[in-house]
PDB file of C-alpha atoms and ligand atoms in Angstrom:
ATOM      1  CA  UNK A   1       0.000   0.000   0.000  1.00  0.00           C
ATOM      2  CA  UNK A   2       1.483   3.254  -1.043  1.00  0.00           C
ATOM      3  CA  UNK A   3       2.150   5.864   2.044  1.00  0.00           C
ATOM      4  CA  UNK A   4       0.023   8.623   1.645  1.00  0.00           C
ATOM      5  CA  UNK A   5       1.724  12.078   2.507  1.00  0.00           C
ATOM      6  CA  UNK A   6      -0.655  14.876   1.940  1.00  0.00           C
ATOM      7  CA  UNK A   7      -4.608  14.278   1.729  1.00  0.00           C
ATOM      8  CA  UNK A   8      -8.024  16.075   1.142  1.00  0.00           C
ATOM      9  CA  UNK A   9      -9.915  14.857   3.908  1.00  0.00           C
ATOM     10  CA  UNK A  10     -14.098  15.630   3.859  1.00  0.00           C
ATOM     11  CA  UNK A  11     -14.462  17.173   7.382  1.00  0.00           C
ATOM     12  CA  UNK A  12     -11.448  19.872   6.687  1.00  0.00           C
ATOM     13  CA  UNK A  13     -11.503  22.340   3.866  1.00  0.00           C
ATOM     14  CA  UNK A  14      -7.812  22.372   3.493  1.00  0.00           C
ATOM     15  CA  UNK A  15      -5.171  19.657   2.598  1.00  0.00           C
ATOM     16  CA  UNK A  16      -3.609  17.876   5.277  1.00  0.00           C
ATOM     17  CA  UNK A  17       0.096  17.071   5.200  1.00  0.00           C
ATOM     18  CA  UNK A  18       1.336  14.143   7.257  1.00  0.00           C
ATOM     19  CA  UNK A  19       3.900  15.291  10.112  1.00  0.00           C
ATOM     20  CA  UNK A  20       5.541  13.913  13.274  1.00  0.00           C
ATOM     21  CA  UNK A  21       4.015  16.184  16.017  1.00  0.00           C
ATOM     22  CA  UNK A  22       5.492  17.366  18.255  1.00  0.00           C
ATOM     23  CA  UNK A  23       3.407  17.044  21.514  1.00  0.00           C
ATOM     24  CA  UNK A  24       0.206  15.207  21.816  1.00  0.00           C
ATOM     25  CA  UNK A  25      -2.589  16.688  20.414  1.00  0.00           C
ATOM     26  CA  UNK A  26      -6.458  16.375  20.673  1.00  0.00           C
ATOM     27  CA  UNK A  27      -7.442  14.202  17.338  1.00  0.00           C
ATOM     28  CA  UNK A  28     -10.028  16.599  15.684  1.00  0.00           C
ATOM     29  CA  UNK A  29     -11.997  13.216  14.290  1.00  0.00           C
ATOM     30  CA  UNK A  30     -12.779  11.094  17.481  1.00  0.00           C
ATOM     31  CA  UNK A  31     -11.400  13.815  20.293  1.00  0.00           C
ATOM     32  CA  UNK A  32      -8.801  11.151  21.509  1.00  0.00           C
ATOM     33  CA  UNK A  33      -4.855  11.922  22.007  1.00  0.00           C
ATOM     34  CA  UNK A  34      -2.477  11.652  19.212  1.00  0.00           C
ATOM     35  CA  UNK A  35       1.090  11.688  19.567  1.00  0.00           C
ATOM     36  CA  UNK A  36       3.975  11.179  16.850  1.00  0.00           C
ATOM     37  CA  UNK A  37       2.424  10.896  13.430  1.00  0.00           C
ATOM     38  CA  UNK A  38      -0.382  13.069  12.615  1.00  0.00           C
ATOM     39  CA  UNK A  39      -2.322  14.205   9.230  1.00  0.00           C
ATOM     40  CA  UNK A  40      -2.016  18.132   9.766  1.00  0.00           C
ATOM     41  CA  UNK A  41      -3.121  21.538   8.998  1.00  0.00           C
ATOM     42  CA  UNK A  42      -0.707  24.173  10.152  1.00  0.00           C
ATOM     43  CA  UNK A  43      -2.928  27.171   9.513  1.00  0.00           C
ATOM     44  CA  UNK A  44      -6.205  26.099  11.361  1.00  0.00           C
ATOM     45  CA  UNK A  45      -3.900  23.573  14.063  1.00  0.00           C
ATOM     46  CA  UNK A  46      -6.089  21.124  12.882  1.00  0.00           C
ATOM     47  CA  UNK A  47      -5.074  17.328  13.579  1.00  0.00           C
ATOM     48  CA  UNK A  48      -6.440  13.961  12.714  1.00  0.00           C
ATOM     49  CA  UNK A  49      -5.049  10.298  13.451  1.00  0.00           C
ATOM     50  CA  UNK A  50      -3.795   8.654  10.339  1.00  0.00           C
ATOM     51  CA  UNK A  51      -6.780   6.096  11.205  1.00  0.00           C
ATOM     52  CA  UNK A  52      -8.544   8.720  11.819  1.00  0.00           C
ATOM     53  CA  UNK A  53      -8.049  10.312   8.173  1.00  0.00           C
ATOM     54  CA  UNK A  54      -8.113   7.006   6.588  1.00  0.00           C
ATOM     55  CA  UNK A  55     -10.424   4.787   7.538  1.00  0.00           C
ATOM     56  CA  UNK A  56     -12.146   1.562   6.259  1.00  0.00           C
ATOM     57  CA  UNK A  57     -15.584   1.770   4.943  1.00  0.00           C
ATOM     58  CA  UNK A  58     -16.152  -1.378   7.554  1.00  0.00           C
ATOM     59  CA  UNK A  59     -13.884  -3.552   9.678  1.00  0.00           C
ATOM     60  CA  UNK A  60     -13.642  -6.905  11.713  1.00  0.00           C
ATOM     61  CA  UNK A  61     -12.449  -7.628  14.889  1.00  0.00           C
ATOM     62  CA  UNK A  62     -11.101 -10.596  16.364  1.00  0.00           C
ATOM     63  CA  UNK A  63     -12.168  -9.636  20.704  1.00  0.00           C
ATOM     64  CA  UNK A  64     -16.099  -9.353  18.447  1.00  0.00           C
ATOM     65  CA  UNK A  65     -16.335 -12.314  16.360  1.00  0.00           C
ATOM     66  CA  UNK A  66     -19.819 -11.521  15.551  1.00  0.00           C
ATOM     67  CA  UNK A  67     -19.417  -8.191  14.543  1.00  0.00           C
ATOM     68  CA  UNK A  68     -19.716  -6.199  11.166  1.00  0.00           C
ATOM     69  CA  UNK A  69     -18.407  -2.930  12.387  1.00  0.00           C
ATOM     70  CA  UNK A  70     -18.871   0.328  10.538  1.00  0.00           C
ATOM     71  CA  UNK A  71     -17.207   3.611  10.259  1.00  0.00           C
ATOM     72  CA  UNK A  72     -18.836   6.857  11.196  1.00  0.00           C
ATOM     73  CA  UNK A  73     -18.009  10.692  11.853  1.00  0.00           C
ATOM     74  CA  UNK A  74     -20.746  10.487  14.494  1.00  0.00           C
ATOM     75  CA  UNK A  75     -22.277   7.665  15.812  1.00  0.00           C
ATOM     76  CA  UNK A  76     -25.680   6.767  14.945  1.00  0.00           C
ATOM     77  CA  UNK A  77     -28.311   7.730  17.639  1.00  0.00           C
ATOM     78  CA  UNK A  78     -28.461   9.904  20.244  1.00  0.00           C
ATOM     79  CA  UNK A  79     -27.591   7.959  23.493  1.00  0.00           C
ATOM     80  CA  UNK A  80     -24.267   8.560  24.918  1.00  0.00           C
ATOM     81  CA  UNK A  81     -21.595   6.034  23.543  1.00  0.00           C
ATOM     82  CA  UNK A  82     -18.415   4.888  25.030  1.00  0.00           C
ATOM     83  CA  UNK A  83     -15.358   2.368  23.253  1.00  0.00           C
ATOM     84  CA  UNK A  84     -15.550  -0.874  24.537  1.00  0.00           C
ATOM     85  CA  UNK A  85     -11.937  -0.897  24.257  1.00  0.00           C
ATOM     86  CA  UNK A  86     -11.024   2.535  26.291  1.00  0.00           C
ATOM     87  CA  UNK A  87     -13.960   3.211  28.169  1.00  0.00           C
ATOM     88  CA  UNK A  88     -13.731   7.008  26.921  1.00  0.00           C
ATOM     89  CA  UNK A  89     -16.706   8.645  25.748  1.00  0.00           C
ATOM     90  CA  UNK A  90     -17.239   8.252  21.781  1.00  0.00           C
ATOM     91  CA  UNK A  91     -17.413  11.878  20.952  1.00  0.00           C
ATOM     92  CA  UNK A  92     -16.371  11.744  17.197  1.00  0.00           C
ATOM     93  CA  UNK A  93     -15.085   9.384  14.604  1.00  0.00           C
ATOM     94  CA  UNK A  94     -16.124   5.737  15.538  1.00  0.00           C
ATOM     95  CA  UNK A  95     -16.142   2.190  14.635  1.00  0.00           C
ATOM     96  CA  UNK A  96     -19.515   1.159  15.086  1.00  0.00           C
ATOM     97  CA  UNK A  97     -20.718  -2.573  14.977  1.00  0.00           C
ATOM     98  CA  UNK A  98     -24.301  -3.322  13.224  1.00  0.00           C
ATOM     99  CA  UNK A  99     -25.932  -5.266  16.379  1.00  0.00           C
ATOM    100  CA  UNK A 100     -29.120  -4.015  18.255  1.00  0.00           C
ATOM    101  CA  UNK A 101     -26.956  -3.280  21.462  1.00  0.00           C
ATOM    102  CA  UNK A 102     -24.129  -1.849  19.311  1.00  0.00           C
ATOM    103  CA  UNK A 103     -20.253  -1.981  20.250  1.00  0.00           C
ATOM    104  CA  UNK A 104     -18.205   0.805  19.793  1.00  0.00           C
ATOM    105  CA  UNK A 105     -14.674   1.764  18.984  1.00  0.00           C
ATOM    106  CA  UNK A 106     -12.435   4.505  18.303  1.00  0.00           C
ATOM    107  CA  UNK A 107     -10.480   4.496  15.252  1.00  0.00           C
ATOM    108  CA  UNK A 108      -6.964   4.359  17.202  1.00  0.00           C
ATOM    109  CA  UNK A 109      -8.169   1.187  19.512  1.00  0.00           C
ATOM    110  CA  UNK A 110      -9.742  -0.485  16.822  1.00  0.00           C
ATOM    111  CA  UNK A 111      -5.818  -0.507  15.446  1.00  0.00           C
ATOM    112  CA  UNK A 112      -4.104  -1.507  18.511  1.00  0.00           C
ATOM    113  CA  UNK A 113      -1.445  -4.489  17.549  1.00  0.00           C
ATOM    114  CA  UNK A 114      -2.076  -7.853  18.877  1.00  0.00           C
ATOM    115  CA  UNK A 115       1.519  -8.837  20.251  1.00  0.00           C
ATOM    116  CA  UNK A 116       4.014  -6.339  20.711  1.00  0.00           C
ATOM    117  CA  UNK A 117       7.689  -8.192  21.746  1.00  0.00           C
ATOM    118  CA  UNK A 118      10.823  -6.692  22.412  1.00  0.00           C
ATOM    119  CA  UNK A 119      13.340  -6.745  25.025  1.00  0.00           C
ATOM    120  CA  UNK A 120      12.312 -10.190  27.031  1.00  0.00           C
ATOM    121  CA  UNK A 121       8.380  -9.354  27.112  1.00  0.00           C
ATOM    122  CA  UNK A 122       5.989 -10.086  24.601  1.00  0.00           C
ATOM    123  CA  UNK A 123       2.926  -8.577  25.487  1.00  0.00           C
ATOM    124  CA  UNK A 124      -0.524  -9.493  23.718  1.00  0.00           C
ATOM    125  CA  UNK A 125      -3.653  -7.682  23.842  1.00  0.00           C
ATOM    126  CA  UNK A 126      -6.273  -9.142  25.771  1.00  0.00           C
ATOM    127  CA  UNK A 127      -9.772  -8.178  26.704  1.00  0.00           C
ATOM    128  CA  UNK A 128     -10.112 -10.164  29.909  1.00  0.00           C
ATOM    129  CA  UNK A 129      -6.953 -10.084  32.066  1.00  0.00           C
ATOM    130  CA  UNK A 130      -5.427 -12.402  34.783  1.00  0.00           C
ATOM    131  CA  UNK A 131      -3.266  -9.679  36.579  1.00  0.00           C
ATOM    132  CA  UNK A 132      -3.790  -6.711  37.826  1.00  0.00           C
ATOM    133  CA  UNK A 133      -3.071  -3.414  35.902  1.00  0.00           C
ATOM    134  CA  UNK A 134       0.205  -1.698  37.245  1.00  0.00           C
ATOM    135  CA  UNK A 135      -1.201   2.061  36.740  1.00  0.00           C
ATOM    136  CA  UNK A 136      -4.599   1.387  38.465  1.00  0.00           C
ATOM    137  CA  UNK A 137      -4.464  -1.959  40.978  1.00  0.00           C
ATOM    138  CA  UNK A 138      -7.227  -2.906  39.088  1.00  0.00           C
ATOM    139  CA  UNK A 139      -8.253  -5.673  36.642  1.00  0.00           C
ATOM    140  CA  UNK A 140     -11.073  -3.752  35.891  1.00  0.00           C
ATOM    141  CA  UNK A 141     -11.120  -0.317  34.380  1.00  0.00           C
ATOM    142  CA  UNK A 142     -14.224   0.951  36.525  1.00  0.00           C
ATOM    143  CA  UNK A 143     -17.417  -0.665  38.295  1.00  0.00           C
ATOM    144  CA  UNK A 144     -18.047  -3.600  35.708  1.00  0.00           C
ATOM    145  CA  UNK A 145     -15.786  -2.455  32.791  1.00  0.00           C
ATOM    146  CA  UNK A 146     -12.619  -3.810  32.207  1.00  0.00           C
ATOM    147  CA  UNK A 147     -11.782  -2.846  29.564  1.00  0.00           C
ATOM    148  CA  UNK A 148      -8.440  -3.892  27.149  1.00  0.00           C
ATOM    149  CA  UNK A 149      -5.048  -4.719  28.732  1.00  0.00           C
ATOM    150  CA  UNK A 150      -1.856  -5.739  27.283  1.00  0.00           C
ATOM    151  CA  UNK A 151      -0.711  -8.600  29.493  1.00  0.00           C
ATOM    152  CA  UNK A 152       2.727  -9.984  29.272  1.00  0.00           C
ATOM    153  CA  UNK A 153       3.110 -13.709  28.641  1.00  0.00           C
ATOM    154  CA  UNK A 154       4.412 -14.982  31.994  1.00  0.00           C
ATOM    155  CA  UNK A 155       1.170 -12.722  33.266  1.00  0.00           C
ATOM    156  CA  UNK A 156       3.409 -10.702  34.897  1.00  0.00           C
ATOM    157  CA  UNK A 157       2.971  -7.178  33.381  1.00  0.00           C
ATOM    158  CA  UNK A 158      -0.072  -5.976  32.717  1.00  0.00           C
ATOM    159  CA  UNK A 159      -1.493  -2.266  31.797  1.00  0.00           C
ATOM    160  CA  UNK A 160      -4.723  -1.113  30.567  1.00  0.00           C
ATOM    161  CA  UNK A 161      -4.992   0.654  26.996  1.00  0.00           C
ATOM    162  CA  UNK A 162      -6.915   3.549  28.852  1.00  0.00           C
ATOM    163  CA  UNK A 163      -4.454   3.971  31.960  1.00  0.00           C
ATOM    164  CA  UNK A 164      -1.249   4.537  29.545  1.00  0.00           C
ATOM    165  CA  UNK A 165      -3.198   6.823  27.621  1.00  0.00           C
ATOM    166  CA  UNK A 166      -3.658   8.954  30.733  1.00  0.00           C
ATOM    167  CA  UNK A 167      -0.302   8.158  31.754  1.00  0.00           C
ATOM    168  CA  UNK A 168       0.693  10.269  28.782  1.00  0.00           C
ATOM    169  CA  UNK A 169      -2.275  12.566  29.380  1.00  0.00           C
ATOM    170  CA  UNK A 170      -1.275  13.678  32.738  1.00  0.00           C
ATOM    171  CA  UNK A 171       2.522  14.401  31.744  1.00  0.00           C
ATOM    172  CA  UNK A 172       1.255  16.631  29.268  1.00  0.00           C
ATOM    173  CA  UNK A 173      -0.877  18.376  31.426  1.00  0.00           C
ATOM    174  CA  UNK A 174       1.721  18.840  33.450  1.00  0.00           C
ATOM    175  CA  UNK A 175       3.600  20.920  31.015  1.00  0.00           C
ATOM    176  CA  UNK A 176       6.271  17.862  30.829  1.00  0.00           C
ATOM    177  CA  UNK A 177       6.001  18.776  26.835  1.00  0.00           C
ATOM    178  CA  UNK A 178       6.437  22.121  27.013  1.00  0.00           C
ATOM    179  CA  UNK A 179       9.841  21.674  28.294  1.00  0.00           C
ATOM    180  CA  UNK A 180      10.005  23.621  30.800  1.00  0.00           C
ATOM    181  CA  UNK A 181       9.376  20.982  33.256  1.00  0.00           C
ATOM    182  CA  UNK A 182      12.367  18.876  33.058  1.00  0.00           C
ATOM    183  CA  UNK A 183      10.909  16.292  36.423  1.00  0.00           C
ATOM    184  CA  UNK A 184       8.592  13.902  34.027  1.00  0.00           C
ATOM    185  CA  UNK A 185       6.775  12.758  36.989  1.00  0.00           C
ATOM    186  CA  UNK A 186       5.107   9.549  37.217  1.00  0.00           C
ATOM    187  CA  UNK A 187       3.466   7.173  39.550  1.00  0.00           C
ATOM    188  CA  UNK A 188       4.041   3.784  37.601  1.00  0.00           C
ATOM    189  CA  UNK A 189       4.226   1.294  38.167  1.00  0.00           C
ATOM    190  CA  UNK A 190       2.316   1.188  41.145  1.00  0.00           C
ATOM    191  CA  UNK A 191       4.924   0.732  44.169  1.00  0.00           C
ATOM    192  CA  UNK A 192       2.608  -1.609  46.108  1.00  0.00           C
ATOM    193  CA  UNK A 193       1.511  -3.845  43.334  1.00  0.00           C
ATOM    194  CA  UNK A 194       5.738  -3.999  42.682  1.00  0.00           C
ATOM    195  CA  UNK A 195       6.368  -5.268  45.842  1.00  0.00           C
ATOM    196  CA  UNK A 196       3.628  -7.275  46.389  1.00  0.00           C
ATOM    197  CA  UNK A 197       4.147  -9.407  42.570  1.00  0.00           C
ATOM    198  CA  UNK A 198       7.789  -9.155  42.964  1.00  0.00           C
ATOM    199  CA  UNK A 199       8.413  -9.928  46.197  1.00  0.00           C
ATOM    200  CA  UNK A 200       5.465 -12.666  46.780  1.00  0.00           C
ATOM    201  CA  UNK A 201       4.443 -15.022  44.053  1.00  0.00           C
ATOM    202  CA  UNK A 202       7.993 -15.200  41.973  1.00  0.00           C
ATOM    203  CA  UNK A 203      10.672 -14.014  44.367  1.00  0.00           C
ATOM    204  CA  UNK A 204      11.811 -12.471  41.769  1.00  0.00           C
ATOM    205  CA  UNK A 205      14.114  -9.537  42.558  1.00  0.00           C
ATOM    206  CA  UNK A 206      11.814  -6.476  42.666  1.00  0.00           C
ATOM    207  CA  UNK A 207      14.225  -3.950  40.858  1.00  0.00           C
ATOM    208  CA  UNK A 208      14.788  -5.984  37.714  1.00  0.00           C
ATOM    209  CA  UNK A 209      10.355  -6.977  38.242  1.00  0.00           C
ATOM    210  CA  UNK A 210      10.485  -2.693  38.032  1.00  0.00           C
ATOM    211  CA  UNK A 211      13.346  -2.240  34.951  1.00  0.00           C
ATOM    212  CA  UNK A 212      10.921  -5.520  33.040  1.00  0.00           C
ATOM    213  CA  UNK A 213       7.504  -3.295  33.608  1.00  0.00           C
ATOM    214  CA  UNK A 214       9.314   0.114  32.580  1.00  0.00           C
ATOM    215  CA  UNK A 215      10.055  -2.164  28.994  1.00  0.00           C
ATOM    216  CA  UNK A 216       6.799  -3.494  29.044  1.00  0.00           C
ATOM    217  CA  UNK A 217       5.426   0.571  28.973  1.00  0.00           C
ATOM    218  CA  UNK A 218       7.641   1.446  26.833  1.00  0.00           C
ATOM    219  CA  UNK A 219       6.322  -0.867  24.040  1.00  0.00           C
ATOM    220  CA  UNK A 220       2.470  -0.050  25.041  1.00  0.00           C
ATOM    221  CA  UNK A 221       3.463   4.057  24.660  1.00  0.00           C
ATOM    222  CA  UNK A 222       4.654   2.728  21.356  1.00  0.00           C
ATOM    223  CA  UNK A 223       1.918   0.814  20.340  1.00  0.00           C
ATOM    224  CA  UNK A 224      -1.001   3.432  21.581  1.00  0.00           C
ATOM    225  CA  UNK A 225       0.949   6.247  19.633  1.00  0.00           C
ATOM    226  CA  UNK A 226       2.157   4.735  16.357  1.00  0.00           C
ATOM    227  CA  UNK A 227       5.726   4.340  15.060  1.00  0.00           C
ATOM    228  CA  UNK A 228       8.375   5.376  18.010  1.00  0.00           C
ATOM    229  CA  UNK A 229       9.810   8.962  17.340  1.00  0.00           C
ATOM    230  CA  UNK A 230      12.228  10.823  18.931  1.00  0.00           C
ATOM    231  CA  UNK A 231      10.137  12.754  21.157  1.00  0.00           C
ATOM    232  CA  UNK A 232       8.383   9.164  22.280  1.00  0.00           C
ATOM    233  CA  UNK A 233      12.082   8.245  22.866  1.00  0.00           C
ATOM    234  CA  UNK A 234      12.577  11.109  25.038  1.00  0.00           C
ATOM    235  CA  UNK A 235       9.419  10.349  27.215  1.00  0.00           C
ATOM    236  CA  UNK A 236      10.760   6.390  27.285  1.00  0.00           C
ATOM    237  CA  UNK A 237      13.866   7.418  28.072  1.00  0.00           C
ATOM    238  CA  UNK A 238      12.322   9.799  31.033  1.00  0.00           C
ATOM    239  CA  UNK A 239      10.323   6.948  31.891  1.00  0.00           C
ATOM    240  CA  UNK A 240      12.950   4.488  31.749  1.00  0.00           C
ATOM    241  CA  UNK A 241      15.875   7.166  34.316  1.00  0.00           C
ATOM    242  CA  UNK A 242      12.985   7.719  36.879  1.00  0.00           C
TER     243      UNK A 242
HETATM  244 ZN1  LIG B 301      -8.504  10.119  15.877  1.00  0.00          ZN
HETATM  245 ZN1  LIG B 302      -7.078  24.141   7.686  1.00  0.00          ZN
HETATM  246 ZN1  LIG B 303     -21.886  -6.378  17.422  1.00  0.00          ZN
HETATM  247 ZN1  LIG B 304     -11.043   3.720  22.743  1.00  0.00          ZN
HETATM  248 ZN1  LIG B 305      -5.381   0.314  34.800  1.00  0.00          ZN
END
């Protein structure tokens, strides 16, 4: 498939031009962060997803066998949606399945890699999860929703989809981006849960259990946001010193 550079996209008068930006930004198609590459418009700061400018007309996915899911700008209907992957609100471009009680997701989940391996952990993405999530203690996302995890093989490492995103959220908030903030500050992985895996059920020492989840982020941040670039290799690296 040929890699599109520049595009005329129907919700944007002007031609967008594919960059690498260079903070996250807001996705003008479904509302969700971006970071790295990005379909552009300099003069209006306008910013869409490269799923996000070009999506499929419909799509499968494995976690819904059943389901025939279509692309819209809006979803149908007018009851409040949320992705079944994320648990954030649906508040633009969407993946929408045909079925009665519909399932929903955003362009960028609906993407998310499978397996992601490097460095000693190969991580797959699984919507129902044996370990708890490092960011959050949890295994489920909130009351009843568990959203998607990746989960490393030895069931180990596990983070939810939605709690990296915020992970990267909150930095940026922060004004870590900005660069005037040199102290990325972070509060993964959870010090309690580290302890309490790596000391208990493996013995496993706890500061190479910490320097094994820091890699297993690191691929997740990768995954969520597209191809690694060197600003995503600052934040690693940020991640990776704390
Ligand atoms: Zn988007
Ligand atoms: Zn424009
Ligand atoms: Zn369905
Ligand atoms: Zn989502
Ligand atoms: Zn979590």
């Amino acid at each position: 498939m040929p890699k599109y550079t520049k595009l005329k996209h129907l919700s944007h008068p002007h031609v967008l031009v594919l960059e690498s930006a260079q903070e996250p930004y807001q996705c003008d198609g479904c509302k969700e962060l971006g970071f790295g590459p990005c379909f552009n418009c300099d003069e209006c700061n306008f910013n869409l997803h490269e799923e996000c400018a070009m999506p499929q007309s419909s799509a499968f996915h494995p976690f819904f066998r059943k389901c025939d899911f279509r692309f819209y700008e809006n979803a149908p209907g007018f009851r409040q949606r949320y992705c079944d992957a994320c648990g954030k609100d649906v508040l633009g471009f969407v993946y929408q399945c045909l079925h009665e009680k519909a399932h929903d997701l955003h362009p960028c989940c609906m993407k998310l890699q499978r397996t992601l391996i490097g460095d000693g952990v190969t991580l797959h993405l699984r919507d129902k999860v044996s370990t708890k999530c490092l960011k959050c203690g949890s295994k489920e996302v909130s009351r009843g929703f568990r959203g998607w995890s990746y989960e490393s093989d030895c069931g180990q490492y596990c983070f939810h989809v939605t709690c990296v995103k915020d992970l990267v959220l909150e930095n940026w908030r922060r004004g870590y981006f900005d660069g005037n903030n040199t102290a990325l500050q972070i509060t993964v992985p959870n010090q309690d849960i580290v302890q309490q895996i790596g000391g208990s059920s493996s013995r496993m020492n706890v500061s190479k259990y910490w320097k094994m989840a820091k890699v297993a982020l690191k691929l997740i941040i990768s995954a969520i946001f597209g191809d690694p670039t060197t600003l995503i290799a600052t934040l690693i690296q940020a991640l990776l010193s704390n």
